[in-house]
Amino acid sequence: MKTTSWFTLYKILIRTSIRSRMQYKFNFMMASVLAALIQISEFLMVALVLHKFGAIKGWSLHEIGYLFAIMTLSKTLYRTFGNEVHHLEKYLVDGELDQLLTRPMPVLLALLPQNFRIMAGEVLQGGFILCWSLAGIMHSGQIGWTVIPLSLLVILTGAVILFSIGLATATLGFWTTRIEELQTITEDAARTAAQYPLTLYPKWMSGILLTVIPVGFVNYVPSLYLLRGELGAWVLVAIVVVAILSLVASLRFWKFGITKYQSTGS
Amino acid sequence: MLYFTLASKAYSRNLQYRGAHMVHNMASAMFGYMYACLWIGIGTDHSLGEYGTQGMVSYIAFTQSSLWISGFLTNGLGIPLTVRTGQIALDLMRPVHLFTHLMAREWGQIAYQFVYKSIPIYLLFSIVFSLQWPSEASTLLFAAIGLAGASYLSICMNYIIGATAMWTTESSWLHWGNHAMMNLLAGFFIPLEWLPDWLERIAWLSPYPFLLYVPTRIYLGYANGSLLWGTLIWCVLMTFVCLAITQILRRKVEVQGG
């Protein structure tokens, strides 16, 4: 099959997925509002502290808001398209992956559109905090307009990095079957940690967040250059390279992992 | 006796997953460690009131460990799931009151989480951050009462959230709303006195401070046992609400599946 036909097929699968999700409109609306609320409550927690004490290790509320917003939006982009990678455990435990394996298409292409997730709440909340923090930092004259398009690039590469981390973690499920506990560490804890400047943590921990689980490249490293003028423009090249390398490595790992798949279904 | 059996069954069911839970404990400890690092970072430039940096680290260590007995309970005490499968109709027919039945099961769950989650996480923090333990037995006793009250309050809150699944087809949004309120009003990350005035006042009108803030203050020796009166009042109030809700539930049962 040609690449264009794969793409058409992907579009059809996504459309079907959206249609099925929209059957419960009230649920969708409530879930979106609550998702935004819980995200905001998490940010408010830190905002209240910063409001009381001022900067944390030289990072202002607006700057931390930027770290937070980039992480939220990158995660949202990853989960919109790749939600089922995060929920692979369900497929492994129930044996649902068997059905996907029999389809005449790559497993990932069959898996990803299973549940296309519209995350309106996260987009609203992340977008709002991003605009608010950018406006704040611009107002102080610290950055110029170019940061806006560059931020979009950062969100995109960030989503690719988060997807790669998610895919690599999910792949481990081919050996362990259960992955949820591990995901809490590699996805949730790592992502939450990177919502704050990595200088807060001891060296070993920030080291891990830049190499083993490279969440630092999603928001922290690019912000050093974009917001604070540290490092240099090469940072932008570096995040693209990290994103591509992570993606290639995780896809290869996935391909290898799937050869080890043993059905657990009935 | 029946309630004890229900609780011990819930406890032993969990024992099967000890291995997986240990991995989860690592994640939970990481979250606590991260929050502690944040306070250490803030503490380098600011004095942190009566707590000081070490005090705030102890504060975070205690709230993070307590989360497992007053925060992370079974979503809606499992009611949403039984509504979906139709099991709720059978549960309501049992000669045991639904509230006490589910509560007994949850106490087993809480006991398990206390032994296999709260204690290991707190011990780990004790070593990593060289935490001081209370020297007086009365402090420990009052803190334990505060925590038990917090667990009970949380059971009631989850029961109410679960019960709404009967009418809304989906109660997970209330569950998440509750979680958001815990973040802000229970003093999980910020001691309540550092909230803006109006928010602090709202918090004290709700049961949330009694879930984490009150037991933590008592344990760390910043408050005496008199705060426990508030816990008691909320426990009584919540019990009435839960009983009233069960009455309404019995009259109108709606199942989604079966």
Coordinates of C-alpha atoms in Angstrom, one line a residue:
Chain A
M1 CA 0.0 0.0 0.0
K2 CA 1.2 3.5 -0.7
T3 CA 1.8 6.0 2.0
T4 CA -1.1 8.2 0.8
S5 CA -3.5 5.3 1.1
W6 CA -2.3 4.6 4.7
F7 CA -3.0 8.2 5.5
T8 CA -6.5 8.1 4.0
L9 CA -7.2 4.9 6.0
Y10 CA -5.9 6.6 9.2
K11 CA -8.2 9.6 8.6
I12 CA -11.2 7.3 8.2
L13 CA -10.4 5.4 11.4
I14 CA -10.0 8.6 13.3
R15 CA -13.3 10.0 12.1
T16 CA -15.0 6.8 13.2
S17 CA -13.4 7.1 16.6
I18 CA -14.5 10.7 17.0
R19 CA -18.0 9.8 16.0
S20 CA -18.3 7.1 18.6
R21 CA -16.9 9.4 21.3
M22 CA -19.4 12.1 20.6
Q23 CA -22.3 9.8 21.4
Y24 CA -22.1 10.9 25.0
K25 CA -22.0 14.7 24.6
F26 CA -22.8 15.6 28.2
N27 CA -20.0 13.3 29.4
F28 CA -17.6 14.9 27.0
M29 CA -18.4 18.4 28.1
M30 CA -18.2 17.6 31.8
A31 CA -15.0 15.6 31.4
S32 CA -13.4 18.6 29.5
V33 CA -14.4 21.1 32.1
L34 CA -13.2 18.9 34.9
A35 CA -9.9 18.1 33.1
A36 CA -9.3 21.9 32.9
L37 CA -10.2 22.4 36.5
I38 CA -7.9 19.7 37.8
Q39 CA -5.0 21.0 35.7
I40 CA -5.6 24.5 36.9
S41 CA -5.8 23.3 40.5
E42 CA -2.4 21.7 40.0
F43 CA -0.9 24.9 38.7
L44 CA -2.7 27.1 41.3
M45 CA -0.9 25.0 43.9
V46 CA 2.4 26.3 42.7
A47 CA 1.1 29.7 41.7
L48 CA -0.1 30.3 45.3
V49 CA 3.4 29.5 46.6
L50 CA 5.1 31.8 44.1
H51 CA 2.6 34.5 44.9
K52 CA 3.6 34.2 48.5
F53 CA 7.4 33.8 48.2
G54 CA 8.3 35.2 44.7
A55 CA 10.7 33.4 42.4
I56 CA 11.9 29.8 42.9
K57 CA 15.7 29.7 42.3
G58 CA 15.4 32.7 40.0
W59 CA 12.4 31.4 38.0
S60 CA 9.5 33.7 38.1
L61 CA 5.8 32.7 38.1
H62 CA 5.5 33.5 34.4
E63 CA 8.5 31.4 33.5
I64 CA 7.3 28.4 35.5
G65 CA 3.9 28.9 34.0
Y66 CA 5.6 28.6 30.6
L67 CA 7.3 25.3 31.6
F68 CA 3.9 24.1 32.8
A69 CA 2.0 25.1 29.8
I70 CA 4.5 23.6 27.3
M71 CA 4.4 20.3 29.1
T72 CA 0.6 20.3 29.3
L73 CA 0.2 21.1 25.5
S74 CA 2.9 18.6 24.5
K75 CA 1.2 15.9 26.6
T76 CA -2.1 16.9 25.1
L77 CA -0.8 16.5 21.6
Y78 CA 0.7 13.1 22.4
R79 CA -2.4 11.8 24.1
T80 CA -4.7 13.1 21.4
F81 CA -3.1 10.9 18.8
G82 CA -1.3 8.3 20.9
N83 CA -3.7 7.7 23.8
E84 CA -3.9 4.0 23.1
V85 CA -0.2 3.6 23.5
H86 CA -0.6 4.8 27.0
H87 CA -3.4 2.3 27.5
L88 CA -1.7 -0.7 25.9
E89 CA -2.0 -2.7 29.1
K90 CA -5.8 -3.1 28.5
Y91 CA -5.0 -4.7 25.1
L92 CA -2.3 -7.0 26.5
V93 CA -4.4 -8.2 29.4
D94 CA -7.6 -8.7 27.6
G95 CA -6.0 -10.1 24.5
E96 CA -7.5 -7.4 22.3
L97 CA -4.2 -6.9 20.6
D98 CA -4.7 -10.3 18.8
Q99 CA -7.5 -8.7 16.7
L100 CA -5.3 -5.8 15.7
L101 CA -2.5 -8.2 14.7
T102 CA -4.7 -9.9 12.2
R103 CA -5.4 -6.7 10.3
P104 CA -3.6 -6.1 7.1
M105 CA -1.8 -3.0 8.4
P106 CA 1.0 -2.1 10.8
V107 CA -0.1 -2.7 14.4
L108 CA 0.6 0.9 15.5
L109 CA -1.5 2.3 12.7
A110 CA -4.4 0.1 13.8
L111 CA -3.9 0.8 17.4
L112 CA -3.5 4.6 17.5
P113 CA -6.9 5.6 15.9
Q114 CA -8.8 3.2 18.2
N115 CA -9.6 6.0 20.5
F116 CA -8.8 9.4 19.2
R117 CA -9.1 11.7 22.2
I118 CA -10.3 15.2 22.0
M119 CA -8.8 16.9 25.0
A120 CA -10.6 20.3 24.9
G121 CA -10.1 20.9 28.6
E122 CA -6.3 20.5 28.5
V123 CA -6.0 22.6 25.3
L124 CA -8.0 25.4 27.0
Q125 CA -6.0 25.3 30.2
G126 CA -2.6 24.9 28.6
G127 CA -3.3 27.5 25.9
F128 CA -4.5 30.0 28.5
I129 CA -1.5 29.6 30.8
L130 CA 0.8 29.7 27.8
C131 CA -0.7 33.0 26.5
W132 CA -0.8 34.4 30.0
S133 CA 2.9 33.6 30.8
L134 CA 4.1 34.7 27.4
A135 CA 2.3 38.0 27.7
G136 CA 3.8 38.5 31.2
I137 CA 7.4 37.7 30.1
M138 CA 7.0 39.9 26.9
H139 CA 5.6 42.7 28.9
S140 CA 8.8 42.8 31.0
G141 CA 10.8 43.0 27.7
Q142 CA 12.6 39.8 28.4
I143 CA 11.6 38.1 25.1
G144 CA 10.3 39.1 21.6
W145 CA 7.6 37.9 19.2
T146 CA 9.8 35.2 17.7
V147 CA 9.2 33.1 20.8
I148 CA 5.6 32.4 19.8
P149 CA 6.3 30.4 16.6
L150 CA 9.3 28.8 18.3
S151 CA 7.1 27.7 21.2
L152 CA 4.9 25.8 18.7
L153 CA 8.0 24.0 17.5
V154 CA 8.9 23.2 21.1
I155 CA 5.4 21.8 21.7
L156 CA 5.6 19.6 18.6
T157 CA 9.0 18.2 19.4
G158 CA 7.9 17.8 23.0
A159 CA 4.9 15.7 22.0
V160 CA 7.2 13.5 19.9
I161 CA 9.6 13.0 22.9
L162 CA 6.6 12.2 25.2
F163 CA 5.2 9.8 22.7
S164 CA 8.5 8.0 22.4
I165 CA 8.8 7.7 26.2
G166 CA 5.2 6.4 26.3
L167 CA 5.9 3.9 23.4
A168 CA 9.1 2.6 25.0
T169 CA 7.3 2.1 28.3
A170 CA 4.4 0.4 26.6
T171 CA 6.7 -1.9 24.7
L172 CA 8.1 -3.2 28.0
G173 CA 4.6 -4.6 28.5
F174 CA 5.3 -7.3 25.9
W175 CA 7.6 -8.8 28.6
T176 CA 5.8 -7.8 31.8
T177 CA 2.1 -7.5 30.7
R178 CA 1.4 -5.0 33.5
I179 CA 2.8 -1.5 32.7
E180 CA 0.6 0.9 34.6
E181 CA 2.8 1.1 37.6
L182 CA 5.8 1.7 35.5
Q183 CA 4.0 4.4 33.5
T184 CA 3.4 6.3 36.7
I185 CA 7.1 6.7 37.0
T186 CA 8.3 7.2 33.4
E187 CA 5.3 9.3 32.3
D188 CA 3.5 10.9 35.2
A189 CA 6.2 11.4 37.8
A190 CA 8.9 12.4 35.1
R191 CA 6.5 14.8 33.5
T192 CA 5.4 16.4 36.7
A193 CA 9.1 16.8 37.7
A194 CA 9.9 18.7 34.5
Q195 CA 7.1 21.2 35.2
Y196 CA 9.6 22.9 37.4
P197 CA 13.2 24.1 36.7
L198 CA 15.5 21.0 36.8
T199 CA 18.0 23.0 38.9
L200 CA 15.7 22.3 41.9
Y201 CA 16.7 18.7 41.9
P202 CA 19.9 16.9 42.8
K203 CA 22.3 16.3 39.9
W204 CA 21.6 12.5 39.7
M205 CA 17.9 13.3 39.3
S206 CA 18.2 16.1 36.7
G207 CA 20.7 13.8 34.9
I208 CA 18.1 11.1 34.6
L209 CA 15.5 13.6 33.4
L210 CA 17.8 14.6 30.6
T211 CA 19.1 11.2 29.5
V212 CA 17.2 8.1 30.5
I213 CA 13.8 9.7 30.4
P214 CA 14.5 12.9 28.4
V215 CA 11.5 15.0 29.6
G216 CA 13.9 17.8 30.3
F217 CA 14.1 18.4 26.5
V218 CA 10.3 18.8 26.3
N219 CA 10.3 22.2 28.0
Y220 CA 13.2 23.0 30.4
V221 CA 16.1 23.0 27.9
P222 CA 14.3 25.0 25.2
S223 CA 13.1 27.5 27.8
L224 CA 16.7 28.1 28.9
Y225 CA 17.3 29.5 25.5
L226 CA 13.9 31.0 24.6
L227 CA 13.1 32.7 27.8
R228 CA 16.5 33.3 29.5
G229 CA 18.9 33.6 26.5
E230 CA 21.2 30.9 28.0
L231 CA 23.0 28.2 26.0
G232 CA 22.5 29.2 22.3
A233 CA 20.4 28.8 19.2
W234 CA 21.8 25.3 18.8
V235 CA 19.3 24.3 21.5
L236 CA 16.6 24.3 18.9
V237 CA 18.5 21.9 16.7
A238 CA 19.3 19.8 19.7
I239 CA 15.6 19.3 20.7
V240 CA 14.7 18.3 17.1
V241 CA 17.6 15.8 17.1
V242 CA 16.5 14.4 20.5
A243 CA 12.9 14.1 19.3
I244 CA 13.9 12.2 16.1
L245 CA 16.4 10.0 17.9
S246 CA 13.9 9.1 20.7
L247 CA 11.2 8.4 18.1
V248 CA 13.5 6.1 16.0
A249 CA 14.8 4.3 19.0
S250 CA 11.3 3.7 20.5
L251 CA 9.9 2.6 17.2
R252 CA 12.7 0.0 16.8
F253 CA 12.2 -1.1 20.3
W254 CA 8.5 -1.5 19.6
K255 CA 9.2 -3.6 16.5
F256 CA 11.5 -5.8 18.4
G257 CA 9.0 -6.0 21.4
I258 CA 6.1 -7.1 19.3
T259 CA 8.0 -10.2 18.1
K260 CA 8.0 -11.2 21.7
Y261 CA 4.2 -10.8 22.1
Q262 CA 2.4 -13.7 23.7
S263 CA -1.4 -13.6 23.8
T264 CA -2.9 -13.6 27.2
G265 CA -6.5 -13.5 26.0
S266 CA -9.1 -16.2 26.2
Chain B
M1 CA -17.8 -10.1 62.7
L2 CA -19.2 -9.9 59.2
Y3 CA -17.7 -6.4 58.8
F4 CA -14.3 -7.7 60.1
T5 CA -14.4 -10.5 57.5
L6 CA -15.3 -8.0 54.7
A7 CA -12.4 -5.8 55.7
S8 CA -9.9 -8.6 56.1
K9 CA -10.9 -10.1 52.7
A10 CA -10.2 -6.7 51.1
Y11 CA -6.9 -6.6 52.8
S12 CA -5.8 -10.0 51.7
R13 CA -7.0 -9.5 48.1
N14 CA -4.5 -6.6 47.9
L15 CA -1.7 -8.8 49.2
Q16 CA -1.6 -10.5 45.8
Y17 CA -0.4 -7.3 44.2
R18 CA 2.4 -6.4 46.6
G19 CA 5.1 -6.5 44.0
A20 CA 3.3 -4.1 41.6
H21 CA 2.4 -1.8 44.6
M22 CA 6.1 -1.5 45.5
V23 CA 6.8 -0.1 42.1
H24 CA 3.9 2.3 42.6
N25 CA 5.4 3.2 46.0
M26 CA 8.5 4.3 44.2
A27 CA 6.5 6.6 42.0
S28 CA 4.6 8.0 45.0
A29 CA 7.9 8.5 46.8
M30 CA 9.3 10.3 43.8
F31 CA 6.4 12.7 43.8
G32 CA 7.0 13.5 47.4
Y33 CA 10.7 13.9 46.9
M34 CA 10.0 16.3 44.0
Y35 CA 7.7 18.4 46.2
A36 CA 10.2 18.4 49.0
C37 CA 12.9 19.6 46.5
L38 CA 10.6 22.5 45.5
W39 CA 10.3 23.6 49.1
I40 CA 14.1 23.2 49.6
G41 CA 14.5 25.4 46.5
I42 CA 12.2 28.0 47.9
G43 CA 13.8 27.7 51.4
T44 CA 17.2 28.7 50.0
D45 CA 16.0 32.3 49.4
H46 CA 13.2 32.7 51.9
S47 CA 12.6 31.8 55.5
L48 CA 9.6 29.4 55.7
G49 CA 7.8 30.8 58.7
E50 CA 7.4 28.6 61.7
Y51 CA 8.3 25.5 59.7
G52 CA 11.7 26.4 58.3
T53 CA 13.0 24.3 55.4
Q54 CA 13.4 21.1 57.4
G55 CA 9.9 21.6 58.8
M56 CA 8.4 21.9 55.3
V57 CA 10.2 18.8 54.2
S58 CA 8.7 16.9 57.2
Y59 CA 5.4 18.4 56.3
I60 CA 5.5 17.2 52.7
A61 CA 6.8 13.7 53.8
F62 CA 3.8 13.3 56.1
T63 CA 1.1 14.6 53.7
Q64 CA 2.5 12.5 50.8
S65 CA 2.5 9.3 53.0
S66 CA -1.0 10.1 54.4
L67 CA -2.5 10.5 50.9
W68 CA -2.7 6.7 50.8
I69 CA -5.1 6.5 53.7
S70 CA -7.1 9.7 53.3
G71 CA -6.8 10.6 49.6
F72 CA -6.4 7.6 47.4
L73 CA -9.4 5.5 48.2
T74 CA -11.4 3.3 45.8
N75 CA -13.1 5.6 43.3
G76 CA -16.7 6.2 44.6
L77 CA -16.1 3.1 46.8
G78 CA -16.7 1.0 43.7
I79 CA -20.3 2.1 43.3
P80 CA -20.0 3.5 39.8
L81 CA -18.8 0.1 38.6
T82 CA -21.6 -1.8 40.3
V83 CA -24.1 0.6 38.8
R84 CA -22.7 -0.1 35.3
T85 CA -22.8 -3.9 35.7
G86 CA -26.2 -4.0 37.5
Q87 CA -24.6 -5.5 40.6
I88 CA -25.9 -2.5 42.7
A89 CA -29.4 -4.0 42.6
L90 CA -28.1 -7.1 44.4
D91 CA -26.0 -5.1 46.8
L92 CA -29.0 -3.1 47.9
M93 CA -31.0 -6.3 48.5
R94 CA -28.4 -7.7 50.9
P95 CA -29.4 -7.8 54.6
V96 CA -26.4 -5.5 55.2
H97 CA -26.6 -1.8 55.0
L98 CA -24.9 -0.6 51.7
F99 CA -23.0 2.1 53.5
T100 CA -21.6 0.0 56.3
H101 CA -20.9 -2.9 53.8
L102 CA -18.9 -0.8 51.5
M103 CA -17.2 1.0 54.4
A104 CA -16.0 -2.2 55.9
R105 CA -14.5 -3.3 52.6
E106 CA -12.8 0.1 52.3
W107 CA -11.3 -0.1 55.8
G108 CA -9.6 -3.3 54.7
Q109 CA -8.2 -1.5 51.7
I110 CA -7.1 1.5 53.9
A111 CA -5.4 -0.9 56.4
Y112 CA -3.5 -2.5 53.5
Q113 CA -2.5 0.8 52.1
F114 CA -1.4 2.0 55.5
V115 CA 0.9 -1.0 56.0
Y116 CA 2.2 -1.4 52.5
K117 CA 2.2 2.1 51.2
S118 CA 2.1 4.8 53.8
I119 CA 4.6 3.2 56.2
P120 CA 7.3 2.2 53.6
I121 CA 7.1 5.6 51.9
Y122 CA 7.4 7.4 55.3
L123 CA 10.3 5.2 56.4
L124 CA 12.0 6.0 53.1
F125 CA 11.5 9.7 53.5
S126 CA 12.7 9.4 57.2
I127 CA 16.0 8.0 56.0
V128 CA 16.5 10.3 52.9
F129 CA 15.6 13.5 54.7
S130 CA 16.7 12.4 58.3
L131 CA 13.2 13.3 59.7
Q132 CA 12.6 13.7 63.4
W133 CA 9.9 11.5 64.9
P134 CA 7.6 12.9 67.6
S135 CA 8.9 12.2 71.1
E136 CA 5.6 12.3 73.0
A137 CA 3.1 9.4 72.9
S138 CA 0.1 11.8 73.1
T139 CA 1.2 13.5 69.9
L140 CA 1.3 10.1 68.1
L141 CA -2.1 9.2 69.6
F142 CA -3.8 12.4 68.5
A143 CA -2.2 12.2 65.1
A144 CA -3.5 8.6 64.7
I145 CA -7.0 9.7 65.7
G146 CA -6.8 12.6 63.2
L147 CA -5.7 10.2 60.5
A148 CA -8.5 7.7 61.3
G149 CA -11.0 10.5 61.2
A150 CA -9.5 11.6 57.9
S151 CA -10.0 8.1 56.5
Y152 CA -13.5 8.0 57.7
L153 CA -14.3 11.4 56.2
S154 CA -12.8 10.3 52.9
I155 CA -14.8 7.1 52.9
C156 CA -18.0 9.2 53.3
M157 CA -17.0 11.6 50.6
N158 CA -16.3 8.8 48.2
Y159 CA -19.6 7.1 49.1
I160 CA -21.4 10.4 48.2
I161 CA -19.5 10.7 45.0
G162 CA -20.1 7.0 44.1
A163 CA -23.8 7.4 44.9
T164 CA -24.2 10.1 42.3
A165 CA -23.3 7.5 39.6
M166 CA -26.9 6.4 40.1
W167 CA -28.2 9.5 38.4
T168 CA -25.5 10.9 36.3
T169 CA -24.3 7.7 34.4
E170 CA -20.8 8.9 35.1
S171 CA -19.4 10.1 38.4
S172 CA -15.7 10.2 37.5
W173 CA -15.9 13.9 36.9
L174 CA -16.9 14.4 40.5
H175 CA -14.1 12.2 41.6
W176 CA -11.6 14.4 39.7
G177 CA -13.2 17.6 41.1
N178 CA -12.8 16.1 44.6
H179 CA -9.1 15.5 43.7
A180 CA -8.7 19.1 42.6
M181 CA -10.2 20.4 45.8
M182 CA -7.8 18.1 47.8
N183 CA -4.9 19.7 46.0
L184 CA -5.9 23.2 46.9
L185 CA -7.9 23.1 50.2
A186 CA -6.5 20.1 52.1
G187 CA -3.1 21.6 52.7
F188 CA -1.4 18.9 50.7
F189 CA 1.4 21.0 49.3
I190 CA 0.9 24.4 50.9
P191 CA 0.0 24.9 54.6
L192 CA -3.4 26.5 54.7
E193 CA -2.2 29.7 56.5
W194 CA -0.2 30.6 53.4
L195 CA -3.3 30.6 51.2
P196 CA -4.8 33.9 50.3
D197 CA -7.2 34.9 53.1
W198 CA -10.4 34.3 51.2
L199 CA -9.3 30.9 50.1
E200 CA -8.2 29.9 53.6
R201 CA -11.6 30.9 54.9
I202 CA -13.4 28.8 52.2
A203 CA -11.1 25.9 53.1
W204 CA -12.0 26.0 56.7
L205 CA -15.7 25.9 55.8
S206 CA -15.1 22.6 54.1
P207 CA -14.0 19.2 55.4
Y208 CA -10.9 19.2 53.3
P209 CA -8.4 20.6 55.9
F210 CA -9.3 17.6 58.2
L211 CA -8.1 15.2 55.6
L212 CA -4.4 16.2 55.5
Y213 CA -3.6 19.5 57.1
V214 CA -5.0 18.8 60.6
P215 CA -3.3 15.4 61.2
T216 CA -0.1 16.7 59.8
R217 CA 0.0 19.8 62.0
I218 CA -0.8 17.6 65.1
Y219 CA 1.9 15.0 64.1
L220 CA 4.5 17.7 63.6
G221 CA 3.7 19.3 67.0
Y222 CA 2.4 22.7 65.6
A223 CA -1.1 22.1 66.8
N224 CA -2.7 20.3 69.8
G225 CA -5.6 17.8 69.8
S226 CA -8.3 20.4 70.1
L227 CA -8.5 20.6 66.2
L228 CA -9.9 17.0 66.4
W229 CA -13.2 18.5 67.5
G230 CA -13.6 19.7 63.9
T231 CA -12.9 16.2 62.6
L232 CA -15.5 14.8 64.9
I233 CA -18.2 17.3 63.8
W234 CA -17.5 16.6 60.1
C235 CA -17.6 12.9 60.7
V236 CA -21.0 13.1 62.3
L237 CA -22.4 15.4 59.6
M238 CA -21.1 13.2 56.8
T239 CA -22.5 10.1 58.4
F240 CA -26.0 11.7 58.3
V241 CA -25.6 12.7 54.7
C242 CA -24.5 9.2 53.8
L243 CA -27.4 7.6 55.6
A244 CA -29.8 10.0 53.9
I245 CA -28.4 9.2 50.5
T246 CA -28.8 5.5 51.1
Q247 CA -32.5 6.1 51.9
I248 CA -33.0 7.8 48.6
L249 CA -30.9 5.2 46.7
R250 CA -33.1 2.4 48.0
R251 CA -36.3 4.1 46.7
K252 CA -35.0 4.5 43.2
V253 CA -32.6 2.0 41.7
E254 CA -31.4 2.6 38.3
V255 CA -29.0 0.2 36.6
Q256 CA -27.2 0.6 33.4
G257 CA -26.1 -2.9 32.5
G258 CA -26.8 -6.4 33.6

